[in-house]
């Protein structure tokens, strides 16, 4: 890929924060390192903390040194850091934004971009509305820019359907839809993009990618760490908002969508929307039949001692927030009718691991098994390993050499590392920032997509609220099932699949510490 010729100015709100420090600036530096940034690339950081340009550059360099993929090259750093500037101010203060507008105008003279500006909201969601209103008010988003002016919105995009709709309505008063880039960093992961290449770039998988051949699909996004010091944020969101509404719904959409007519933004997003629309809405009154929520108890995960969820800093002792969720979704369309999608995610599980298991049906007649064919678990499983140990594995039965017919489960395995070397894959943010600079919205979430995902999730939240209200009326409080930290989840999650005569595929390579 060649350097972009059109200069741009990226204004990052929340530039002194964690996301900018750990992810955005190292990703931008790595783009510079690969010669992918436009000439005269300008980054103007904005946040409450007071820094001079020089202090901001030092902080940026420290971030690249600590979190970047291959250290700092002085020559490239010199070029990159010349384009870094900083302006402090308050997110809801008109005066601060007037100063920001003056700074943008000044930089525009020194380093002209012809109005090509990106505003990145790397802030808590509570200030999304004031920031966007104020940049509008001070004239930073003139609408004669023809798509040159864009706004990138970090997650979480709303906390339920109503708030997501309200945020969309607000943004659409100020910007056109094609100027709004809603981020889900999972879409920037190489292996997530590869789901589409695997499915639609090959001829042999798509014909079997349907209810005739597939028994069910499992999507696991496990994390070994607990919530650490994020209690304040996490307890208000839980696994369902933090992971399911966004990242997992995207993984599901890419796995289940119909082929787009072209690999371009609207075609891809139309198909994702179609499949999200086909997800059968869960009846809130029957939420327990489809969804299991739980909290981790104390334990050891990956060698680290973790306190129970309700003992974590920032979490009330009577919290009913889910640190784990398992759910079953049905997709009511021609391709998937009768093929359940089981999703699970949690903190304090045995490993950090994301994978999608496509479990194929058993052969109609079990020629080589002595037990009743229906009791033999399916042997053909296609595992898309999203992270770590990125790759794809297809398991099948083979005859072990010898005079008797002894069957053994074997696998064909593709590993990114073996195939493409140990070169670290670009961070998800690198790809997404580059696409936003280029004006490509394919890997960003469209308005209808975010609202549909919230619609399906909000029904679950309503179901839980109904349960808690009913208990409250009886003077009782809800208590969630627990699972010891470092395990795959509560027994209720196993039961969710067991009642369908299925079980979770836990990778054998991961040791569970109890
Ligand atoms: C974030 C969540 O969106 O994704 C975090 O807020 C989570 O809680 C993280 O840890 C996981 O992302 P990744 O890329 O590390 O799998």
Coordinates of C-alpha atoms and ligand atoms in Angstrom, one line a residue:
X1 CA 0.0 0.0 0.0
X2 CA 1.3 3.5 -0.9
X3 CA 1.5 6.6 1.3
X4 CA -1.7 8.6 1.1
X5 CA -1.1 11.8 -0.9
X6 CA -3.9 13.9 0.6
X7 CA -2.7 15.5 3.9
X8 CA -5.0 15.1 6.9
X9 CA -5.3 16.5 10.4
X10 CA -6.5 14.1 13.1
X11 CA -7.9 15.8 16.2
X12 CA -8.0 13.3 19.1
X13 CA -10.3 14.1 22.0
X14 CA -9.1 12.3 25.1
X15 CA -5.5 12.5 23.8
X16 CA -4.0 12.2 27.3
X17 CA -6.0 9.0 28.1
X18 CA -5.2 5.4 28.1
X19 CA -6.5 4.5 24.6
X20 CA -4.5 7.2 22.9
X21 CA -1.4 6.3 24.9
X22 CA -1.5 2.5 24.5
X23 CA -3.2 2.2 21.1
X24 CA -3.8 5.2 18.9
X25 CA -0.4 6.9 19.0
X26 CA 1.6 3.6 18.7
X27 CA -0.7 2.6 15.8
X28 CA -0.2 6.0 14.1
X29 CA 3.6 5.8 14.6
X30 CA 3.6 2.3 13.1
X31 CA 1.8 3.6 10.1
X32 CA 4.5 6.3 9.8
X33 CA 7.1 3.6 10.1
X34 CA 5.6 1.8 7.1
X35 CA 5.4 5.1 5.2
X36 CA 1.7 4.9 5.1
X37 CA 0.8 8.3 6.6
X38 CA 0.2 11.3 4.3
X39 CA 2.8 14.0 4.0
X40 CA 2.5 16.7 6.6
X41 CA 0.4 14.4 8.8
X42 CA -0.9 16.4 11.8
X43 CA -2.2 15.1 15.0
X44 CA -3.8 17.7 17.4
X45 CA -4.4 16.2 20.8
X46 CA -7.2 17.7 23.0
X47 CA -7.9 16.8 26.6
X48 CA -8.4 18.3 30.0
X49 CA -4.8 17.7 31.3
X50 CA -2.5 20.5 30.6
X51 CA 0.5 19.7 28.4
X52 CA 2.7 21.7 26.2
X53 CA 3.3 20.4 22.6
X54 CA 6.7 19.2 23.8
X55 CA 5.3 17.3 26.9
X56 CA 2.7 15.7 24.7
X57 CA 5.4 14.5 22.3
X58 CA 7.4 13.1 25.2
X59 CA 4.3 11.3 26.4
X60 CA 3.6 10.0 22.9
X61 CA 7.1 8.7 22.6
X62 CA 6.9 6.9 25.9
X63 CA 3.7 5.2 24.7
X64 CA 5.3 4.1 21.4
X65 CA 8.3 2.8 23.3
X66 CA 6.2 0.8 25.7
X67 CA 3.3 -0.4 23.5
X68 CA 4.6 -0.1 19.9
X69 CA 5.5 -3.2 17.9
X70 CA 9.1 -2.4 17.1
X71 CA 10.5 0.3 19.2
X72 CA 11.3 3.9 18.0
X73 CA 13.4 4.8 15.1
X74 CA 14.8 8.3 15.7
X75 CA 14.6 9.3 12.1
X76 CA 11.0 8.3 11.7
X77 CA 10.2 9.7 15.1
X78 CA 11.6 13.1 14.2
X79 CA 9.3 13.2 11.1
X80 CA 6.2 12.0 13.0
X81 CA 6.7 14.1 16.2
X82 CA 6.9 17.3 14.2
X83 CA 3.3 16.8 13.4
X84 CA 2.2 16.3 17.0
X85 CA 0.4 19.2 18.8
X86 CA -1.6 19.6 21.9
X87 CA -4.4 21.8 23.1
X88 CA -6.0 21.5 26.6
X89 CA -9.6 22.4 27.3
X90 CA -12.8 21.2 28.7
X91 CA -15.2 19.0 26.7
X92 CA -18.3 21.0 27.5
X93 CA -16.9 24.5 27.4
X94 CA -17.5 26.8 24.4
X95 CA -14.5 28.9 25.1
X96 CA -12.2 25.8 25.0
X97 CA -13.7 24.9 21.6
X98 CA -13.2 28.5 20.3
X99 CA -9.5 28.1 21.2
X100 CA -9.5 24.7 19.6
X101 CA -11.0 26.2 16.4
X102 CA -8.4 28.9 16.3
X103 CA -5.6 26.3 16.8
X104 CA -7.0 24.2 14.0
X105 CA -7.1 27.2 11.7
X106 CA -3.5 28.1 12.6
X107 CA -2.3 24.6 12.0
X108 CA -4.3 24.5 8.7
X109 CA -2.2 27.5 7.5
X110 CA 1.1 25.9 8.6
X111 CA 0.3 22.4 7.4
X112 CA -2.6 22.8 4.9
X113 CA -5.0 19.9 4.5
X114 CA -7.6 21.6 2.4
X115 CA -10.1 20.9 5.2
X116 CA -9.5 17.2 5.4
X117 CA -10.0 16.7 9.1
X118 CA -10.9 13.7 11.3
X119 CA -12.2 14.1 14.8
X120 CA -11.6 11.1 17.0
X121 CA -13.7 10.8 20.2
X122 CA -11.5 8.7 22.4
X123 CA -13.4 9.9 25.5
X124 CA -16.0 8.5 27.9
X125 CA -19.4 8.4 26.1
X126 CA -20.9 11.0 28.5
X127 CA -19.0 13.7 26.5
X128 CA -19.8 12.5 22.9
X129 CA -22.7 14.8 22.6
X130 CA -21.1 18.0 24.1
X131 CA -18.0 17.5 22.0
X132 CA -19.8 17.0 18.7
X133 CA -22.2 19.9 19.4
X134 CA -19.4 22.2 20.3
X135 CA -17.2 21.4 17.3
X136 CA -20.3 22.1 15.2
X137 CA -21.0 25.3 17.0
X138 CA -17.5 26.8 16.6
X139 CA -17.7 26.0 12.9
X140 CA -15.3 23.1 12.8
X141 CA -17.7 21.0 10.7
X142 CA -18.7 22.9 7.7
X143 CA -20.8 20.8 5.4
X144 CA -19.1 21.9 2.2
X145 CA -16.3 19.4 2.7
X146 CA -17.7 16.5 0.6
X147 CA -16.7 13.8 2.9
X148 CA -13.4 15.3 3.9
X149 CA -14.6 15.9 7.4
X150 CA -15.2 12.8 9.5
X151 CA -15.9 11.9 13.1
X152 CA -14.7 8.6 14.7
X153 CA -16.7 7.5 17.7
X154 CA -15.3 5.0 20.2
X155 CA -17.3 2.5 22.0
X156 CA -19.6 2.1 23.9
X157 CA -22.1 3.5 21.5
X158 CA -25.0 3.9 23.8
X159 CA -25.9 1.6 26.7
X160 CA -29.2 0.3 25.4
X161 CA -31.4 0.7 22.3
X162 CA -32.9 4.1 23.4
X163 CA -29.6 5.7 24.2
X164 CA -28.0 4.4 21.0
X165 CA -30.9 5.8 19.0
X166 CA -30.6 9.1 20.7
X167 CA -26.9 9.3 20.0
X168 CA -27.5 8.5 16.4
X169 CA -30.2 11.1 16.1
X170 CA -27.9 13.7 17.7
X171 CA -24.9 12.9 15.4
X172 CA -27.1 12.8 12.3
X173 CA -28.2 16.4 13.0
X174 CA -24.6 17.4 12.7
X175 CA -23.0 15.0 10.2
X176 CA -24.0 12.8 7.3
X177 CA -24.0 9.0 7.9
X178 CA -20.9 8.6 5.6
X179 CA -19.0 11.0 7.8
X180 CA -19.6 8.9 11.0
X181 CA -17.1 6.1 11.8
X182 CA -18.4 4.0 14.7
X183 CA -15.5 1.8 15.8
X184 CA -15.5 -1.8 16.8
X185 CA -11.8 -2.7 17.1
X186 CA -12.6 -6.4 16.5
X187 CA -13.3 -5.5 12.8
X188 CA -9.7 -4.3 12.6
X189 CA -8.3 -7.7 13.5
X190 CA -6.7 -9.5 10.6
X191 CA -8.3 -12.8 11.5
X192 CA -11.7 -11.2 11.8
X193 CA -11.4 -9.8 8.3
X194 CA -10.1 -13.2 7.2
X195 CA -13.6 -14.7 8.0
X196 CA -14.9 -13.0 4.9
X197 CA -11.9 -14.0 2.8
X198 CA -12.1 -17.6 4.0
X199 CA -15.8 -17.8 3.3
X200 CA -16.1 -15.8 0.0
X201 CA -12.6 -16.1 -1.4
X202 CA -12.8 -19.9 -1.6
X203 CA -15.2 -22.0 -3.5
X204 CA -15.3 -25.1 -1.3
X205 CA -16.7 -23.8 2.0
X206 CA -19.7 -21.8 1.1
X207 CA -21.7 -24.7 -0.4
X208 CA -21.6 -26.4 3.0
X209 CA -22.0 -23.3 5.1
X210 CA -25.7 -23.8 5.9
X211 CA -28.3 -25.8 7.9
X212 CA -27.9 -28.8 5.6
X213 CA -24.4 -29.4 6.8
X214 CA -23.9 -27.4 9.9
X215 CA -25.2 -28.6 13.3
X216 CA -24.5 -25.5 15.3
X217 CA -22.0 -22.7 15.7
X218 CA -20.1 -21.7 18.9
X219 CA -18.4 -18.4 19.5
X220 CA -16.1 -18.1 22.5
X221 CA -14.4 -14.9 23.6
X222 CA -12.6 -15.8 26.8
X223 CA -10.4 -13.5 28.8
X224 CA -8.0 -14.6 31.6
X225 CA -7.9 -11.4 33.5
X226 CA -10.5 -10.1 35.8
X227 CA -11.8 -6.6 35.6
X228 CA -8.6 -5.3 37.3
X229 CA -9.0 -1.6 38.0
X230 CA -12.0 -1.0 35.6
X231 CA -14.7 -1.7 38.2
X232 CA -16.3 1.7 38.0
X233 CA -16.9 1.3 34.2
X234 CA -17.4 -2.4 34.1
X235 CA -20.0 -2.7 36.8
X236 CA -22.3 -0.4 34.8
X237 CA -21.9 -2.4 31.6
X238 CA -21.2 -6.1 32.3
X239 CA -20.1 -8.6 29.7
X240 CA -23.3 -8.2 27.7
X241 CA -22.6 -4.5 26.9
X242 CA -18.8 -4.7 27.0
X243 CA -18.4 -7.7 24.6
X244 CA -21.7 -9.2 23.3
X245 CA -23.5 -6.2 21.9
X246 CA -20.5 -5.1 19.8
X247 CA -17.6 -7.6 19.3
X248 CA -19.6 -10.8 19.5
X249 CA -22.5 -9.6 17.4
X250 CA -19.9 -8.6 14.7
X251 CA -18.3 -12.0 14.8
X252 CA -21.7 -13.6 14.5
X253 CA -22.7 -11.3 11.6
X254 CA -19.5 -12.1 9.6
X255 CA -19.9 -15.8 10.2
X256 CA -23.6 -15.9 9.3
X257 CA -24.1 -13.2 6.6
X258 CA -24.9 -13.8 3.0
X259 CA -22.2 -13.0 0.4
X260 CA -22.1 -9.3 -0.5
X261 CA -22.2 -8.5 -4.2
X262 CA -18.9 -6.6 -3.8
X263 CA -16.3 -6.0 -1.1
X264 CA -17.4 -2.5 -0.5
X265 CA -18.8 -0.7 2.5
X266 CA -22.6 -0.6 1.7
X267 CA -22.7 -4.1 0.2
X268 CA -20.9 -5.7 3.2
X269 CA -22.9 -3.7 5.8
X270 CA -26.2 -4.4 4.1
X271 CA -25.6 -8.1 4.5
X272 CA -24.5 -7.8 8.1
X273 CA -27.7 -5.9 8.8
X274 CA -29.8 -8.5 7.1
X275 CA -28.5 -11.3 9.3
X276 CA -28.8 -9.2 12.5
X277 CA -32.4 -8.6 11.5
X278 CA -32.9 -12.3 11.2
X279 CA -31.8 -13.0 14.8
X280 CA -34.9 -14.1 16.6
X281 CA -35.7 -11.6 19.3
X282 CA -35.6 -13.2 22.8
X283 CA -38.8 -12.9 24.8
X284 CA -37.8 -10.9 27.9
X285 CA -40.2 -12.9 30.0
X286 CA -38.3 -16.1 29.0
X287 CA -34.8 -14.8 29.1
X288 CA -33.4 -17.7 31.2
X289 CA -34.2 -20.2 28.5
X290 CA -31.7 -18.5 26.2
X291 CA -29.3 -16.6 28.4
X292 CA -27.0 -17.5 31.4
X293 CA -25.3 -14.7 33.3
X294 CA -22.8 -15.2 36.0
X295 CA -20.0 -13.7 38.1
X296 CA -16.5 -15.1 38.8
X297 CA -15.7 -16.2 42.3
X298 CA -12.2 -16.0 43.6
X299 CA -9.6 -18.3 42.0
X300 CA -6.5 -18.6 39.9
X301 CA -6.5 -17.8 36.3
X302 CA -3.4 -18.3 34.2
X303 CA -1.3 -18.4 37.3
X304 CA -2.7 -15.1 38.7
X305 CA -4.8 -15.0 41.9
X306 CA -8.1 -13.2 41.2
X307 CA -10.6 -12.0 43.9
X308 CA -14.3 -12.7 43.4
X309 CA -16.1 -10.2 41.1
X310 CA -18.0 -8.6 44.0
X311 CA -14.8 -8.1 45.9
X312 CA -13.2 -6.2 43.1
X313 CA -12.5 -2.5 43.6
X314 CA -15.4 -0.3 42.4
X315 CA -17.9 -3.2 42.5
X316 CA -20.7 -3.1 45.1
X317 CA -21.0 -6.3 47.2
X318 CA -24.6 -6.8 46.0
X319 CA -23.8 -6.2 42.3
X320 CA -25.8 -8.2 39.8
X321 CA -23.6 -7.3 36.9
X322 CA -22.5 -10.2 34.6
X323 CA -18.8 -10.9 34.2
X324 CA -19.8 -13.9 32.1
X325 CA -22.6 -14.5 29.7
X326 CA -23.6 -17.5 27.6
X327 CA -26.5 -17.3 25.2
X328 CA -28.2 -19.1 22.4
X329 CA -29.4 -17.3 19.4
X330 CA -31.5 -18.5 16.5
X331 CA -31.3 -17.0 13.1
X332 CA -34.6 -17.2 11.3
X333 CA -33.5 -17.2 7.7
X334 CA -33.3 -19.8 4.9
X335 CA -29.6 -20.6 5.5
X336 CA -29.7 -21.0 9.3
X337 CA -33.1 -22.1 10.4
X338 CA -32.6 -24.7 13.1
X339 CA -28.9 -24.1 13.5
X340 CA -28.3 -22.5 17.0
X341 CA -25.5 -20.0 17.5
X342 CA -24.1 -20.4 21.0
X343 CA -22.1 -17.4 22.3
X344 CA -20.1 -17.1 25.5
X345 CA -17.7 -14.6 26.9
X346 CA -16.3 -13.8 30.3
X347 CA -13.6 -12.4 32.4
X348 CA -11.4 -14.6 34.6
X349 CA -11.7 -17.6 32.3
X350 CA -8.7 -20.1 31.9
X351 CA -7.1 -18.2 28.9
X352 CA -7.4 -15.2 26.6
X353 CA -8.8 -16.8 23.5
X354 CA -11.3 -16.0 20.8
X355 CA -12.5 -18.7 18.5
X356 CA -15.4 -19.7 16.3
X357 CA -16.3 -23.3 16.0
X358 CA -18.4 -24.4 13.1
X359 CA -19.6 -27.9 14.2
X360 CA -20.7 -29.9 11.2
X361 CA -23.4 -32.6 11.3
X362 CA -22.5 -36.3 11.7
X363 CA -22.6 -38.5 8.7
X364 CA -26.1 -40.0 8.2
X365 CA -24.9 -43.6 8.9
X366 CA -22.0 -44.2 11.4
X367 CA -20.3 -47.1 9.6
X368 CA -17.3 -47.3 11.9
X369 CA -18.6 -46.8 15.3
X370 CA -19.8 -49.5 17.6
X371 CA -22.0 -47.2 19.7
X372 CA -25.3 -45.7 18.7
X373 CA -24.5 -43.2 16.0
X374 CA -26.5 -40.5 17.7
X375 CA -24.3 -40.6 20.7
X376 CA -21.1 -40.0 18.8
X377 CA -20.1 -36.4 18.9
X378 CA -19.6 -34.7 15.5
X379 CA -16.1 -35.1 14.3
X380 CA -15.9 -32.4 11.7
X381 CA -15.3 -29.0 13.3
X382 CA -13.9 -26.0 11.6
X383 CA -12.2 -23.7 14.2
X384 CA -11.5 -20.2 13.2
X385 CA -8.9 -19.1 15.8
X386 CA -9.2 -15.4 16.0
X387 CA -6.6 -14.9 18.7
X388 CA -4.0 -15.9 20.0
X389 CA -2.3 -18.6 17.9
X390 CA -4.2 -17.3 14.9
X391 CA -5.2 -19.9 12.4
X392 CA -7.8 -22.3 11.1
X393 CA -8.2 -25.9 12.0
X394 CA -10.4 -28.6 10.5
X395 CA -10.8 -31.7 12.5
X396 CA -11.9 -35.1 11.1
X397 CA -11.7 -38.8 11.8
X398 CA -9.0 -41.0 10.4
X399 CA -8.1 -44.7 10.6
X400 CA -5.2 -45.3 12.8
X401 CA -2.7 -47.6 10.9
X402 CA -3.1 -51.3 11.9
X403 CA -5.2 -54.4 11.3
X404 CA -8.3 -53.1 13.2
X405 CA -10.5 -50.2 12.3
X406 CA -9.5 -47.8 15.1
X407 CA -10.7 -44.3 14.6
X408 CA -8.7 -41.3 15.7
X409 CA -9.5 -37.6 15.6
X410 CA -7.0 -35.7 13.6
X411 CA -6.7 -32.2 12.1
X412 CA -5.6 -30.1 9.2
X413 CA -4.1 -26.9 10.6
X414 CA -3.3 -23.6 9.1
X415 CA -1.2 -21.3 11.3
X416 CA -0.6 -17.6 10.5
X417 CA 2.7 -17.7 12.4
X418 CA 4.0 -20.7 10.4
X419 CA 2.7 -19.4 7.1
X420 CA 3.5 -15.7 7.4
X421 CA 6.4 -15.7 9.9
X422 CA 6.4 -14.2 13.3
X423 CA 6.1 -10.6 12.1
X424 CA 3.5 -9.1 14.5
X425 CA 0.2 -8.6 12.9
X426 CA -0.8 -4.9 12.6
X427 CA -2.8 -3.8 15.6
X428 CA -6.5 -3.5 14.9
X429 CA -6.4 0.2 15.5
X430 CA -3.7 0.7 12.8
X431 CA -6.0 -0.7 10.1
X432 CA -9.0 1.2 11.3
X433 CA -7.2 4.5 11.6
X434 CA -5.8 4.0 8.1
X435 CA -9.2 3.2 6.7
X436 CA -10.7 6.3 8.4
X437 CA -8.0 8.4 6.9
X438 CA -8.6 6.9 3.5
X439 CA -12.4 7.4 3.9
X440 CA -13.3 3.7 3.8
X441 CA -16.2 2.8 6.0
X442 CA -16.4 -0.9 5.3
X443 CA -15.0 -1.9 8.7
X444 CA -17.0 0.6 10.7
X445 CA -20.5 0.1 12.1
X446 CA -23.5 1.7 10.3
X447 CA -26.4 3.3 12.1
X448 CA -28.9 0.5 11.5
X449 CA -26.3 -2.1 12.5
X450 CA -25.7 -0.7 15.9
X451 CA -29.4 -0.2 16.6
X452 CA -30.3 -3.7 15.5
X453 CA -27.6 -5.2 17.8
X454 CA -28.9 -3.1 20.6
X455 CA -32.4 -4.1 19.9
X456 CA -31.6 -7.8 20.4
X457 CA -29.5 -7.1 23.5
X458 CA -31.9 -4.7 25.1
X459 CA -34.6 -7.4 25.3
X460 CA -32.2 -9.5 27.4
X461 CA -31.5 -6.5 29.7
X462 CA -35.3 -6.0 30.0
X463 CA -35.8 -9.6 31.0
X464 CA -33.2 -9.3 33.7
X465 CA -34.8 -6.1 34.9
X466 CA -38.2 -7.8 35.1
X467 CA -36.7 -10.6 37.2
X468 CA -35.0 -8.1 39.5
X469 CA -38.1 -6.0 39.9
X470 CA -40.2 -9.2 40.7
X471 CA -37.7 -10.2 43.4
X472 CA -37.6 -6.7 44.8
X473 CA -41.4 -6.7 45.1
X474 CA -40.9 -9.8 47.4
X475 CA -38.2 -8.1 49.4
X476 CA -35.5 -10.3 47.8
X477 CA -32.4 -9.5 45.7
X478 CA -31.1 -11.3 42.7
X479 CA -28.0 -13.5 43.1
X480 CA -26.1 -14.6 40.1
X481 CA -24.5 -18.0 39.6
X482 CA -20.8 -18.0 40.1
X483 CA -17.8 -19.8 38.5
X484 CA -14.4 -20.0 40.1
X485 CA -11.9 -17.7 38.4
X486 CA -9.8 -19.7 35.9
X487 CA -12.7 -22.0 34.8
X488 CA -14.8 -22.1 31.7
X489 CA -18.0 -20.7 33.3
X490 CA -20.9 -21.8 35.5
X491 CA -22.6 -25.2 35.3
X492 CA -25.7 -23.3 34.1
X493 CA -23.8 -22.5 30.8
X494 CA -23.1 -26.2 30.3
X495 CA -26.7 -27.0 31.0
X496 CA -27.8 -24.5 28.3
X497 CA -26.1 -26.7 25.7
X498 CA -26.7 -30.0 27.4
X499 CA -30.5 -29.5 27.1
X500 CA -29.9 -29.4 23.3
X501 CA -27.6 -32.5 23.6
X502 CA -24.5 -30.4 22.9
X503 CA -21.5 -29.3 24.8
X504 CA -19.0 -26.4 24.7
X505 CA -15.7 -27.1 22.8
X506 CA -13.0 -26.1 25.2
X507 CA -9.6 -26.1 23.7
X508 CA -7.7 -29.1 25.0
X509 CA -4.4 -27.1 25.0
X510 CA -5.7 -24.8 27.7
X511 CA -5.1 -26.0 31.3
X512 CA -7.8 -25.1 33.8
X513 CA -6.5 -24.3 37.2
X514 CA -8.8 -24.9 40.2
Ligands
LIG1 C1 -12.8 -4.1 24.9 C2 -13.5 -4.3 26.3 O1 -13.8 -3.6 24.0 O2 -12.3 -5.3 24.4 C3 -12.5 -5.0 27.2 O3 -13.9 -3.1 26.8 C4 -11.9 -6.2 26.6 O4 -13.2 -5.3 28.5 C5 -11.4 -5.9 25.2 O5 -10.9 -6.7 27.5 C6 -10.9 -7.2 24.5 O6 -10.3 -6.8 23.3 P1 -9.1 -7.7 22.7 O7 -8.7 -7.1 21.5 O8 -8.0 -7.7 23.8 O9 -9.7 -9.1 22.6

